[in-house]
Coordinates of C-alpha atoms and ligand atoms in Angstrom, one line a residue:
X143 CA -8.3 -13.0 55.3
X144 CA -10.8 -9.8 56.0
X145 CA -10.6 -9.3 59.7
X146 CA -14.2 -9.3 61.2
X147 CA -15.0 -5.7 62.3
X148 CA -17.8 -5.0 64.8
X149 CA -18.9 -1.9 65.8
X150 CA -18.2 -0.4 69.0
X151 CA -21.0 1.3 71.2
X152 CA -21.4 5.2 71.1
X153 CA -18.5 7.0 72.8
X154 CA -17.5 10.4 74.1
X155 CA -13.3 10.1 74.1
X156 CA -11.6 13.2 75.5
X157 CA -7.8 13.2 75.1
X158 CA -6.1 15.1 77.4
X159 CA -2.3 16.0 76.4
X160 CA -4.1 16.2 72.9
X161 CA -1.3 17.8 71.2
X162 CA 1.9 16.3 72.8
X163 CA 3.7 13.3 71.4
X164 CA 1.5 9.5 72.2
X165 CA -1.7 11.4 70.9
X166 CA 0.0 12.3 67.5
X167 CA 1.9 9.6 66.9
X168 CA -0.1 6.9 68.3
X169 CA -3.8 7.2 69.6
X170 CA -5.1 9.7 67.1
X171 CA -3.8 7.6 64.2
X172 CA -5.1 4.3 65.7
X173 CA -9.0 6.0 65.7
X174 CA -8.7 7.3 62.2
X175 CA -7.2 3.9 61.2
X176 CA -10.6 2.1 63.5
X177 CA -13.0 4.6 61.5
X178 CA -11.5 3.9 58.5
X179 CA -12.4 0.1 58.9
X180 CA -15.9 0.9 60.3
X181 CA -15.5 0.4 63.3
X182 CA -16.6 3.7 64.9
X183 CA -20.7 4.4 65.4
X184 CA -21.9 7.3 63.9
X185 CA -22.1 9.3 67.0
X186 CA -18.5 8.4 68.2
X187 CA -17.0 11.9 69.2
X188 CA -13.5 12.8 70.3
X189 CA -12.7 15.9 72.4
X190 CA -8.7 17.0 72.8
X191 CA -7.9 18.9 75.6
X192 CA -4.6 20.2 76.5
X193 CA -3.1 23.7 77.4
X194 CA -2.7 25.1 73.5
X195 CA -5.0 27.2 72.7
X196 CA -6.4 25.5 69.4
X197 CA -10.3 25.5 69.2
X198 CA -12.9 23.3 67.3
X199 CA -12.1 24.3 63.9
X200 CA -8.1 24.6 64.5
X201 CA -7.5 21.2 66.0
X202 CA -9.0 18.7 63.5
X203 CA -7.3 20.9 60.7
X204 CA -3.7 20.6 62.8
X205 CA -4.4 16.7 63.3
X206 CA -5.0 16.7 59.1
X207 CA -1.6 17.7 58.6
X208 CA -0.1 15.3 61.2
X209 CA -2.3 12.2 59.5
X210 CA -1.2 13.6 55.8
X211 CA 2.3 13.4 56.5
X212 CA 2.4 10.3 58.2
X213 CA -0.4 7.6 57.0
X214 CA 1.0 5.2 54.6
X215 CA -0.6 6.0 51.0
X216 CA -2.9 2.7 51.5
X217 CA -4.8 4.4 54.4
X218 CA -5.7 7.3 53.2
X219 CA -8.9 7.9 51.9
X220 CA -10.5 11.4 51.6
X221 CA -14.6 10.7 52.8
X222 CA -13.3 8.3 55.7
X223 CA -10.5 10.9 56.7
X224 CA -13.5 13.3 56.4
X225 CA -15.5 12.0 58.7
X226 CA -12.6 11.4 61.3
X227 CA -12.2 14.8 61.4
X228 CA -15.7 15.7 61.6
X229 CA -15.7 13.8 65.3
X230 CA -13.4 16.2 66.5
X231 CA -13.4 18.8 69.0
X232 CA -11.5 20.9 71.5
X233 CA -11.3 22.5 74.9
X234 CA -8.6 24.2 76.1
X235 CA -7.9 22.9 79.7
X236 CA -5.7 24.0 82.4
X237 CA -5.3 20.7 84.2
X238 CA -4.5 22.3 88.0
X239 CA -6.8 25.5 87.3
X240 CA -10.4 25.9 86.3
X241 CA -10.1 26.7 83.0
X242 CA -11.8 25.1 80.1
X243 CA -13.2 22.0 82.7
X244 CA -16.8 23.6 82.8
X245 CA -17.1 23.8 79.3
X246 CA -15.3 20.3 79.0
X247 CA -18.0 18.8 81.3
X248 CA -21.0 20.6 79.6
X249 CA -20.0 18.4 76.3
X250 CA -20.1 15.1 77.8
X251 CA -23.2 12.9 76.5
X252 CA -24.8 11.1 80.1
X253 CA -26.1 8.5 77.1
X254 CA -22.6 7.1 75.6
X255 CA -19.9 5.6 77.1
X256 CA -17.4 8.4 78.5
X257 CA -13.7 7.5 78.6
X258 CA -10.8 9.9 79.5
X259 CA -7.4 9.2 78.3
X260 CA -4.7 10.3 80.3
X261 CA -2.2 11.0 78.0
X262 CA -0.2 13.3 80.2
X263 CA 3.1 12.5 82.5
X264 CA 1.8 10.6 85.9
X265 CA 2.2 13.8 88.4
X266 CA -0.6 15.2 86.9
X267 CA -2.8 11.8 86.9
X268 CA -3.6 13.2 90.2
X269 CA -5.0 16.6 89.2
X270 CA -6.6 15.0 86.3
X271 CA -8.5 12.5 88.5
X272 CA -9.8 15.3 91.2
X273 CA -11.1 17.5 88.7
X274 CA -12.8 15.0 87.0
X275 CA -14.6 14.3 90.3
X276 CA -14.9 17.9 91.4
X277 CA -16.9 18.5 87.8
X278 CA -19.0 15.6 88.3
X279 CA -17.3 13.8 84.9
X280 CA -16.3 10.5 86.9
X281 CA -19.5 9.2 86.6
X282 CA -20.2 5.3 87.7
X283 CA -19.2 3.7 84.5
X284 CA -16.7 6.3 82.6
X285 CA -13.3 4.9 82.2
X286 CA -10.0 6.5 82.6
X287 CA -7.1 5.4 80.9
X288 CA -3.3 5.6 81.6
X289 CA 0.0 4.9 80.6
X290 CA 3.3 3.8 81.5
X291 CA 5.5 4.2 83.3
X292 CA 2.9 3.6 85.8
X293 CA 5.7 4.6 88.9
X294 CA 8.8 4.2 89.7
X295 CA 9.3 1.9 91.9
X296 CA 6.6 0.3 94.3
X297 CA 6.2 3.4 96.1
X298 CA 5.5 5.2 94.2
X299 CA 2.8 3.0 92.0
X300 CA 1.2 2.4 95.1
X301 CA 0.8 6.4 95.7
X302 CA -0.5 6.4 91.8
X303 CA -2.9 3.9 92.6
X304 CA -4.1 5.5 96.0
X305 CA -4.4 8.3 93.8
X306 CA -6.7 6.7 91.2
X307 CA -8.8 4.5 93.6
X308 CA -9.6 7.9 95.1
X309 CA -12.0 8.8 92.2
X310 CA -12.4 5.4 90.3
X311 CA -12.7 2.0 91.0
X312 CA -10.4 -0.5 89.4
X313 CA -13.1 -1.3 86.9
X314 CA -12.8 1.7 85.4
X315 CA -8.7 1.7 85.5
X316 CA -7.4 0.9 81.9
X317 CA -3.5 0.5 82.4
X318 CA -2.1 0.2 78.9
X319 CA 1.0 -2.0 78.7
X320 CA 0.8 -2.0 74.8
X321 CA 2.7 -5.3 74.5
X322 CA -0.8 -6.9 75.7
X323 CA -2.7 -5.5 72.4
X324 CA -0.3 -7.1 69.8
X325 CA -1.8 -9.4 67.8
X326 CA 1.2 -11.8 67.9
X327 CA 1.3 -11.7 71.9
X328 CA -2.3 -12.3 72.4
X329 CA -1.7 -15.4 70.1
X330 CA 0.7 -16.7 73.2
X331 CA -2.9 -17.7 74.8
X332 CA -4.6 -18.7 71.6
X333 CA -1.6 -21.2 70.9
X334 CA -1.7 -22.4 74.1
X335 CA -4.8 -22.7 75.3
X336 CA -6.6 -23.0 71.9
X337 CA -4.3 -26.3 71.3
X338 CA -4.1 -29.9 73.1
X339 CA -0.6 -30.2 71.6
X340 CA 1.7 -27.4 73.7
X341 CA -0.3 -27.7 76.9
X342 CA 0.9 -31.4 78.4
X343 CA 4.7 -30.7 77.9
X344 CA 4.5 -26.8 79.0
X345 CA 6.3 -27.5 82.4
X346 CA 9.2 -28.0 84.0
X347 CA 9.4 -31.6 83.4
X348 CA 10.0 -31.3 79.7
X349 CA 11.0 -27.8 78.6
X350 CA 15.0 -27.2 79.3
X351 CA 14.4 -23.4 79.6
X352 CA 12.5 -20.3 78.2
X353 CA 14.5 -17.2 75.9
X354 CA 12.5 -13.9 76.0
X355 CA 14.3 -11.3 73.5
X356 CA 13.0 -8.1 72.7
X357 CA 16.2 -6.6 70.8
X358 CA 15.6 -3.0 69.1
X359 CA 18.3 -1.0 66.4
X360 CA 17.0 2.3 67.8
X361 CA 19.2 4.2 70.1
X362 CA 17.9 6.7 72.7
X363 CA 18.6 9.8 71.5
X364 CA 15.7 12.4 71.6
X365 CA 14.5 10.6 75.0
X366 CA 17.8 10.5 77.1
X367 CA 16.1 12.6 79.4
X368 CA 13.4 9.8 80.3
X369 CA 15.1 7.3 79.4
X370 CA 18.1 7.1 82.0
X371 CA 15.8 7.6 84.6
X372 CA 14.8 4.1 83.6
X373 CA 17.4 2.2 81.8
X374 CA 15.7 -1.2 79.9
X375 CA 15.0 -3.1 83.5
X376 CA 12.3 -0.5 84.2
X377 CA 11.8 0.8 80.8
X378 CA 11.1 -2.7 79.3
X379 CA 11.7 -6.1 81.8
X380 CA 9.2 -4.6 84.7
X381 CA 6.4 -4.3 82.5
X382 CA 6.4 -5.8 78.7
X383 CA 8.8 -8.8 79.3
X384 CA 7.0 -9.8 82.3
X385 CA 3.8 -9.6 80.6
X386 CA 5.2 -11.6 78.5
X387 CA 7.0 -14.3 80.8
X388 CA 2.9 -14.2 82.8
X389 CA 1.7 -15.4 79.5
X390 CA 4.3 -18.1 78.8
X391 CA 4.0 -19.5 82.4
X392 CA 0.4 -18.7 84.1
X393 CA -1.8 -21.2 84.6
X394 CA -4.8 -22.1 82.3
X395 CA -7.3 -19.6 83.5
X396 CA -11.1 -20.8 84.1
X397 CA -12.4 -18.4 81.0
X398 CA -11.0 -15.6 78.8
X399 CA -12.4 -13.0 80.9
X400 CA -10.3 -10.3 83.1
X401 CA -9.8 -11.3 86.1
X402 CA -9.6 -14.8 85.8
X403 CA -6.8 -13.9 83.6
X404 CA -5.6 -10.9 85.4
X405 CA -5.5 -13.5 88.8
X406 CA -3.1 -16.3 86.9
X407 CA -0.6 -13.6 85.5
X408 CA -0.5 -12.1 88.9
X409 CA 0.4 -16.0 90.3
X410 CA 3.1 -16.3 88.3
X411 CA 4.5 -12.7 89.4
X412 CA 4.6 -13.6 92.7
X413 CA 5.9 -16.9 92.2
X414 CA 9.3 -15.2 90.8
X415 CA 12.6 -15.8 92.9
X416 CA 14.2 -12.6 93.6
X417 CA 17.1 -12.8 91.5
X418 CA 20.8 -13.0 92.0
X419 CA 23.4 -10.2 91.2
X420 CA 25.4 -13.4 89.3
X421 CA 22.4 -13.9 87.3
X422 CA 22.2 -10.2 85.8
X423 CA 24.4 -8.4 82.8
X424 CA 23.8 -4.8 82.1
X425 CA 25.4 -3.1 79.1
X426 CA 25.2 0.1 77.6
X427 CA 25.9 0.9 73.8
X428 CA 29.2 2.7 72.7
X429 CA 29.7 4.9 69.7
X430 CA 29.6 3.2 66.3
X431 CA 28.3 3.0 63.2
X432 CA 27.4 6.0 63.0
X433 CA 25.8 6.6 66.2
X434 CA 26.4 8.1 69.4
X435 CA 27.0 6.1 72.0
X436 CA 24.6 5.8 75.2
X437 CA 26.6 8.0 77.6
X438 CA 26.3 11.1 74.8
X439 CA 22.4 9.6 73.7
X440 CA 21.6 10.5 77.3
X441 CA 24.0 13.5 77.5
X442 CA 25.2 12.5 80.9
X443 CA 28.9 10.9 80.8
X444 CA 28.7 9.7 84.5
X445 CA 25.4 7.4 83.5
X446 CA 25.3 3.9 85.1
X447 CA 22.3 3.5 84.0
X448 CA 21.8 0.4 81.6
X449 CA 20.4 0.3 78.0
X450 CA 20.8 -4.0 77.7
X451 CA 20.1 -6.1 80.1
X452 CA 19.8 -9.8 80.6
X453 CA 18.8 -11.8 83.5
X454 CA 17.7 -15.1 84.6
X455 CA 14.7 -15.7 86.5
X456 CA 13.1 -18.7 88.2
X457 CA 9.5 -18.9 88.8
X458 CA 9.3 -20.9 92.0
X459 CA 6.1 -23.4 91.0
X460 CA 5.1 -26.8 90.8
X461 CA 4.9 -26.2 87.1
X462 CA 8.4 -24.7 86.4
X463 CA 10.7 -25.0 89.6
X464 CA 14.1 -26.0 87.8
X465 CA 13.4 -24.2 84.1
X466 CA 15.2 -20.9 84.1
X467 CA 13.9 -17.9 82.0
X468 CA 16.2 -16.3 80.2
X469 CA 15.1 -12.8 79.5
X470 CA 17.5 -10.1 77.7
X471 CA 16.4 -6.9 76.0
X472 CA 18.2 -3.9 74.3
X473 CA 18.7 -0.8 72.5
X474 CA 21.4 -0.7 69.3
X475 CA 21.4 -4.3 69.2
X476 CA 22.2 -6.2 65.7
X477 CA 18.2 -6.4 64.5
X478 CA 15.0 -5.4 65.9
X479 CA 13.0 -8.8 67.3
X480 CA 11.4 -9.8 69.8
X481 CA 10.9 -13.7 70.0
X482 CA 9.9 -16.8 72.7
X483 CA 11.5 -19.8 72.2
X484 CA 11.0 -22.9 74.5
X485 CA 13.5 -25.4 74.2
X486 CA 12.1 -28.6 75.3
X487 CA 14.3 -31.1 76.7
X488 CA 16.2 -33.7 75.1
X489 CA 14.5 -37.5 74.5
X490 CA 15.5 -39.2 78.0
X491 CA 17.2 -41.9 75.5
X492 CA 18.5 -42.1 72.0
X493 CA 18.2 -45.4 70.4
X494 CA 19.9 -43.6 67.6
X495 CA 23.3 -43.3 69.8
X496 CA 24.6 -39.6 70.3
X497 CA 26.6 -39.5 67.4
X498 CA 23.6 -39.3 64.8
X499 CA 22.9 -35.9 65.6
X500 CA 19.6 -35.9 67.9
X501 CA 19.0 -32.0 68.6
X502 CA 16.5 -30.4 71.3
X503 CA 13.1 -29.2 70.1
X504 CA 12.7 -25.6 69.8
X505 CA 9.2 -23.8 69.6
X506 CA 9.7 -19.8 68.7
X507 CA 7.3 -17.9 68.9
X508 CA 7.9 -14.4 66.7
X509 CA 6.2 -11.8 67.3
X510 CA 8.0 -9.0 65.7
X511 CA 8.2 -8.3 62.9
X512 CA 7.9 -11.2 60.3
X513 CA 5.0 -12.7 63.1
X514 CA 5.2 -16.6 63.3
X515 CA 5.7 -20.5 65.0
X516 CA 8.8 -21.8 63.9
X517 CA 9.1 -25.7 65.9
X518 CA 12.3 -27.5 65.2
X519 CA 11.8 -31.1 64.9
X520 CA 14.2 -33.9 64.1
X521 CA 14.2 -36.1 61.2
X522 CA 15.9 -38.9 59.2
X523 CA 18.4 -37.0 56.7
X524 CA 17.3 -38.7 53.6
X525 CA 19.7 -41.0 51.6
X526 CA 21.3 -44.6 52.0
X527 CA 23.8 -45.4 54.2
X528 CA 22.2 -45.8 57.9
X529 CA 20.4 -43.5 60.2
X530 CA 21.6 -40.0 60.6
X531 CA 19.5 -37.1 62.2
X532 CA 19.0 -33.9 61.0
X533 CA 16.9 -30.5 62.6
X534 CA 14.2 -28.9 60.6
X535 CA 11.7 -26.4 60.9
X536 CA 8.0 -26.5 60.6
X537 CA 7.7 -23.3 59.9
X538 CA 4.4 -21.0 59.8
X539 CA 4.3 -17.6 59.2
X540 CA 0.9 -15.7 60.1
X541 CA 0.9 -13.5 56.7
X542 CA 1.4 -16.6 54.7
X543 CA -1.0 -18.6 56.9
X544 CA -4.0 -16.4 56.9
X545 CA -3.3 -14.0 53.9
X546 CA -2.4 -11.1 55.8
X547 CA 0.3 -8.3 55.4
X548 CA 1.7 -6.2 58.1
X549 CA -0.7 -3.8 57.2
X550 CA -3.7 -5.6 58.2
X551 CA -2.4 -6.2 61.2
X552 CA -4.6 -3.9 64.2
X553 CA -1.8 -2.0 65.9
X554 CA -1.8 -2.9 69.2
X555 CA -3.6 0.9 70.6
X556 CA -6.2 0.0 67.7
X557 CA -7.4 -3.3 69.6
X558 CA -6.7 -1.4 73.2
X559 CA -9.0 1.8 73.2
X560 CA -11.6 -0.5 71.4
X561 CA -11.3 -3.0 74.2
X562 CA -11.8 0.5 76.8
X563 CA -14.8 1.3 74.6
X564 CA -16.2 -2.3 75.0
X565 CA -15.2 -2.3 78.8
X566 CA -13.1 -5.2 78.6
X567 CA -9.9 -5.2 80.7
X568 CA -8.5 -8.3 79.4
X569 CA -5.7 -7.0 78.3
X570 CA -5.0 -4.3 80.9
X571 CA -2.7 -4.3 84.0
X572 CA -4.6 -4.9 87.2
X573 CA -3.1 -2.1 90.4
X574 CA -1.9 -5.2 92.5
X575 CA -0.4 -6.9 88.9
X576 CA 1.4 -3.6 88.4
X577 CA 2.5 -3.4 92.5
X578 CA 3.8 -6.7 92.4
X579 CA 6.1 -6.7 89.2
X580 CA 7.9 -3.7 91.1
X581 CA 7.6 -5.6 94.6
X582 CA 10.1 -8.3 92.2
X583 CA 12.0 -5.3 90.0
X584 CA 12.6 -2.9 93.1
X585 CA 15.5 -5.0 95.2
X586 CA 17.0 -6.2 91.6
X587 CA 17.8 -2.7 91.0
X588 CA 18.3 -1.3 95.1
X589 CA 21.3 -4.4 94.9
X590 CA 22.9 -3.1 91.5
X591 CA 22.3 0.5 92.7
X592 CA 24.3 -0.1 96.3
X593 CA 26.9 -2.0 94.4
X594 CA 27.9 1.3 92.5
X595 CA 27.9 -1.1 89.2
X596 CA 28.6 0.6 86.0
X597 CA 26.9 -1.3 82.9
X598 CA 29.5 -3.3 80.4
X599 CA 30.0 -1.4 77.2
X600 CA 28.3 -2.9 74.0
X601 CA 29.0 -2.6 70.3
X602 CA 26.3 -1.2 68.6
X603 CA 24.8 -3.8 65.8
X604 CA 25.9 -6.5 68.4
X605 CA 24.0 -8.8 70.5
X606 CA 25.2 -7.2 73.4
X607 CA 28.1 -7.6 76.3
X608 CA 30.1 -10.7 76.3
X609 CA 29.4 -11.6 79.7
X610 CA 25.5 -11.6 78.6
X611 CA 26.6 -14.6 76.1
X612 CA 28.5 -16.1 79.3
X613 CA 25.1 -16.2 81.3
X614 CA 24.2 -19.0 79.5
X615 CA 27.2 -20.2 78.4
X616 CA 27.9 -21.4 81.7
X617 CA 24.8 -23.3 82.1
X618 CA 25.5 -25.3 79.2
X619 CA 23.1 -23.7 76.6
X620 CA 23.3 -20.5 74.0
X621 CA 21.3 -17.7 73.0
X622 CA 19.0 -18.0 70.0
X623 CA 20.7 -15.3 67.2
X624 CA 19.4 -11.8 66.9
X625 CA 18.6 -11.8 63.5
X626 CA 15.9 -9.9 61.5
Ligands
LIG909 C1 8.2 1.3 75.0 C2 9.5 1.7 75.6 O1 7.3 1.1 76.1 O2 8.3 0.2 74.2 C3 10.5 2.0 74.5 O3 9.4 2.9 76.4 C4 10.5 0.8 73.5 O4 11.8 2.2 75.0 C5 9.1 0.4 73.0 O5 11.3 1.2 72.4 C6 9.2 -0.8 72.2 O6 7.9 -1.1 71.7 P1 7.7 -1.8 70.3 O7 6.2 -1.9 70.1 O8 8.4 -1.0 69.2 O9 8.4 -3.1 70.4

């Protein structure tokens, strides 16, 4: 199925941190791959500006060799990579000092949309944000757009927000939380509100409980330094898993427009329990197969900080008071997937008699990679000789469904600076959404922190600490496999 590709107004886009590591690797390719599909005006032009000194001419030839080295062989295409190019421009910028913002501001079209992507660390969102004002480039409806990790804690993402709302109002705030502009998790509201069938049993009185997993293979080497200032609960629970757990468990909202949206997720955030030191396992990886272990990854032996965790959460509502959420997420685990799967609750009789094998039904939900539903449903195992019951899947996956391959499949910063082109904040983190997931995360991690508590030690390729498997174990139920 040909995706239907409509044509975003005229823009003026300037990068700043141009040449570092998000712009290369992610936002530059996901333009050339928007152009390439037609989805860029004519007039569409893209400024970098960073601190290297590369000019007009020197930049776009710089970003050719980055995209000819790492496009897949299906994307390129001369005339289209051509034209790309032929958007680009460049101002060297010294983001605390003077230089290069006069010239930056004398290139910006009053006309087009204007939208400045912050591609930089968060202390200089601040500098960035003031000189914008001071040149008289934060005009009424420009956008600004920012990524995480949007603060630390809540302190410090209230001080980030303070400093944003000093120049900008929140309707011109794009918070990317990248999870939000996959295809497969903006499905989670097309499957359940686009559908009679889910929507009548999604509560507490018929689902059992709720697994998020969002298990990766890849280690943290080359980002130690970042990453065990984080570890996975702020690095991944505070802001993906929760988007996704909002999704799974907000209310219908009154239209698919942001803040009606934006208002439910923030319900549900609010409505979590704080959560018990019982109810949390953090691991780190040891050496194996291979691979360093965590401690060396982050080149700091004494680390306590965690690279698995899993948890259980409780969102205190009339909808799902008594239905835990089982989250767990990690680095060097067996395979790299992320999955949803509700397990409803067991027929409140079986006229069958417990012996014939009745099973719970289980929706998944995949969404990487391999995107798909699988619901398991029971049935009569065929054959004579009375009534016995066996599980099977109804299983749909999206490629197979609609005809797709993983390549035509928008990455999720494709969809995302479209959606800040079009001005639609759908699927962007509101300041008080953001606030409020680290009003939940900060005493989780004060209580860990005061405890001294050094993570459990994981095998790499496994699914994690044994005591993770326990978490559930002693509630009766299991974790779903990590398989690919
Ligand atoms: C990022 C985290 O936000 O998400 C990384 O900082 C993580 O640690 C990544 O690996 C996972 O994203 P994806 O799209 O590969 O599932």
């Amino acid at each position: 199925m040909v995706s239907r590709v409509i044509p975003v107004d005229t823009f003026d886009l300037v990068i700043f941190g141009a040449t570092g590591d998000l712009a290369t690797r992610k936002i530059l390719p996901a333009l050339y791959r928007r152009d390439l599909a037609g989805q860029l005006p004519e007039g569409a032009r893209i400024t970098g500006a960073a601190r290297t000194e590369f000019t007009d001419d020197t930049w776009p030839a710089e970003v050719r060799s980055v995209l000819d080295e790492t496009l897949p062989a299906d994307q390129r295409d001369t005339v289209a990579l051509d034209r790309f190019l032929g958007r680009l421009g460049y101002v060297p910028i010294d983001v605390r000092g003077e230089a290069g913002w006069p010239e930056l501001a004398a290139r910006m079209r009053a006309d087009v949309v204007q939208a400045y992507y912050f591609s930089v660390g968060p202390s200089l969102f601040g500098d960035l944000a003031q000189r914008l004002h001071v040149h008289g480039m934060n005009t009424a409806e420009c956008r600004i757009v920012v990524e995480k990790p949007f603060g630390h804690d809540l302190e410090t993402a209230r001080a980030l927000n303070a400093t944003l709302a000093a120049h900008f109002d929140e309707h011109q705030i794009y918070r990317i939380d990248h999870y939000l502009g996959k295809e497969t998790v903006q499905n989670l509201m097309a499957i359940r509100f686009g559908n009679m069938l889910f929507e009548p049993l999604w509560n507490a009185q018929y689902v059992d409980h709720i697994q998020i997993t969002v298990a990766e293979t890849v280690g943290v080497a080359g980002r130690g330094g970042y990453y065990d200032k984080s570890g996975a609960m702020r690095d991944m629970v505070q802001n993906h898993m929760m988007q996704l757990l909002c999704l799974i468990a907000m209310e219908p909202p009154y239209a698919f427009e942001p803040d009606a949206v934006r208002d439910e997720k923030l319900k549900v955030i609010r409505a979590l329990d704080p959560v018990q030191p019982a109810d949390i396992v953090r691991g780190q990886y040891a050496a194996g197969n291979g691979h360093a272990s965590y401690l060396d990854d982050a080149e700091n032996p004494a680390s306590r900080t965690e690279s698995f965790i899993a948890l259980k959460a409780h969102v205190s509502s009339w909808r799902w008071k008594g239905t835990p959420f089982y989250l767990r997420t990690g680095k060097r685990m067996r395979a790299r997937t992320s999955e949803i799967a509700i397990t409803f609750k067991d027929p409140p009789h079986s006229i069958f008699g417990a012996q014939e094998g009745q099973k719970s039904n289980v929706l998944a939900i995949r969404l990487q990679p391999n995107e798909g539903i699988k619901l398991k449903v029971t049935i009569k195992e065929p054959g004579p000789g009375g009534m016995r019951l066996v599980e099977v899947p109804l299983d749909m996956s999206f490629a197979e469904a609609l005809g797709t391959s993983d390549r035509d499949i928008a990455d999720a910063y494709e969809r995302l600076i479209m959606d800040v082109i079009r001005g639609n904040q759908t699927l962007f983190m509101r300041g008080d959404e953001v606030e409020a997931a680290w009003a939940w995360t900060d005493p989780i991690i004060a209580a860990w922190e005061s405890r001294e508590e050094v993570p459990q030690s994981y095998d790499p390729g496994s699914s994690g600490p044994e005591d993770a498997l326990m978490l559930m174990h002693r509630d009766g139920r299991r974790w779903r496999e990590v398989k690919p």
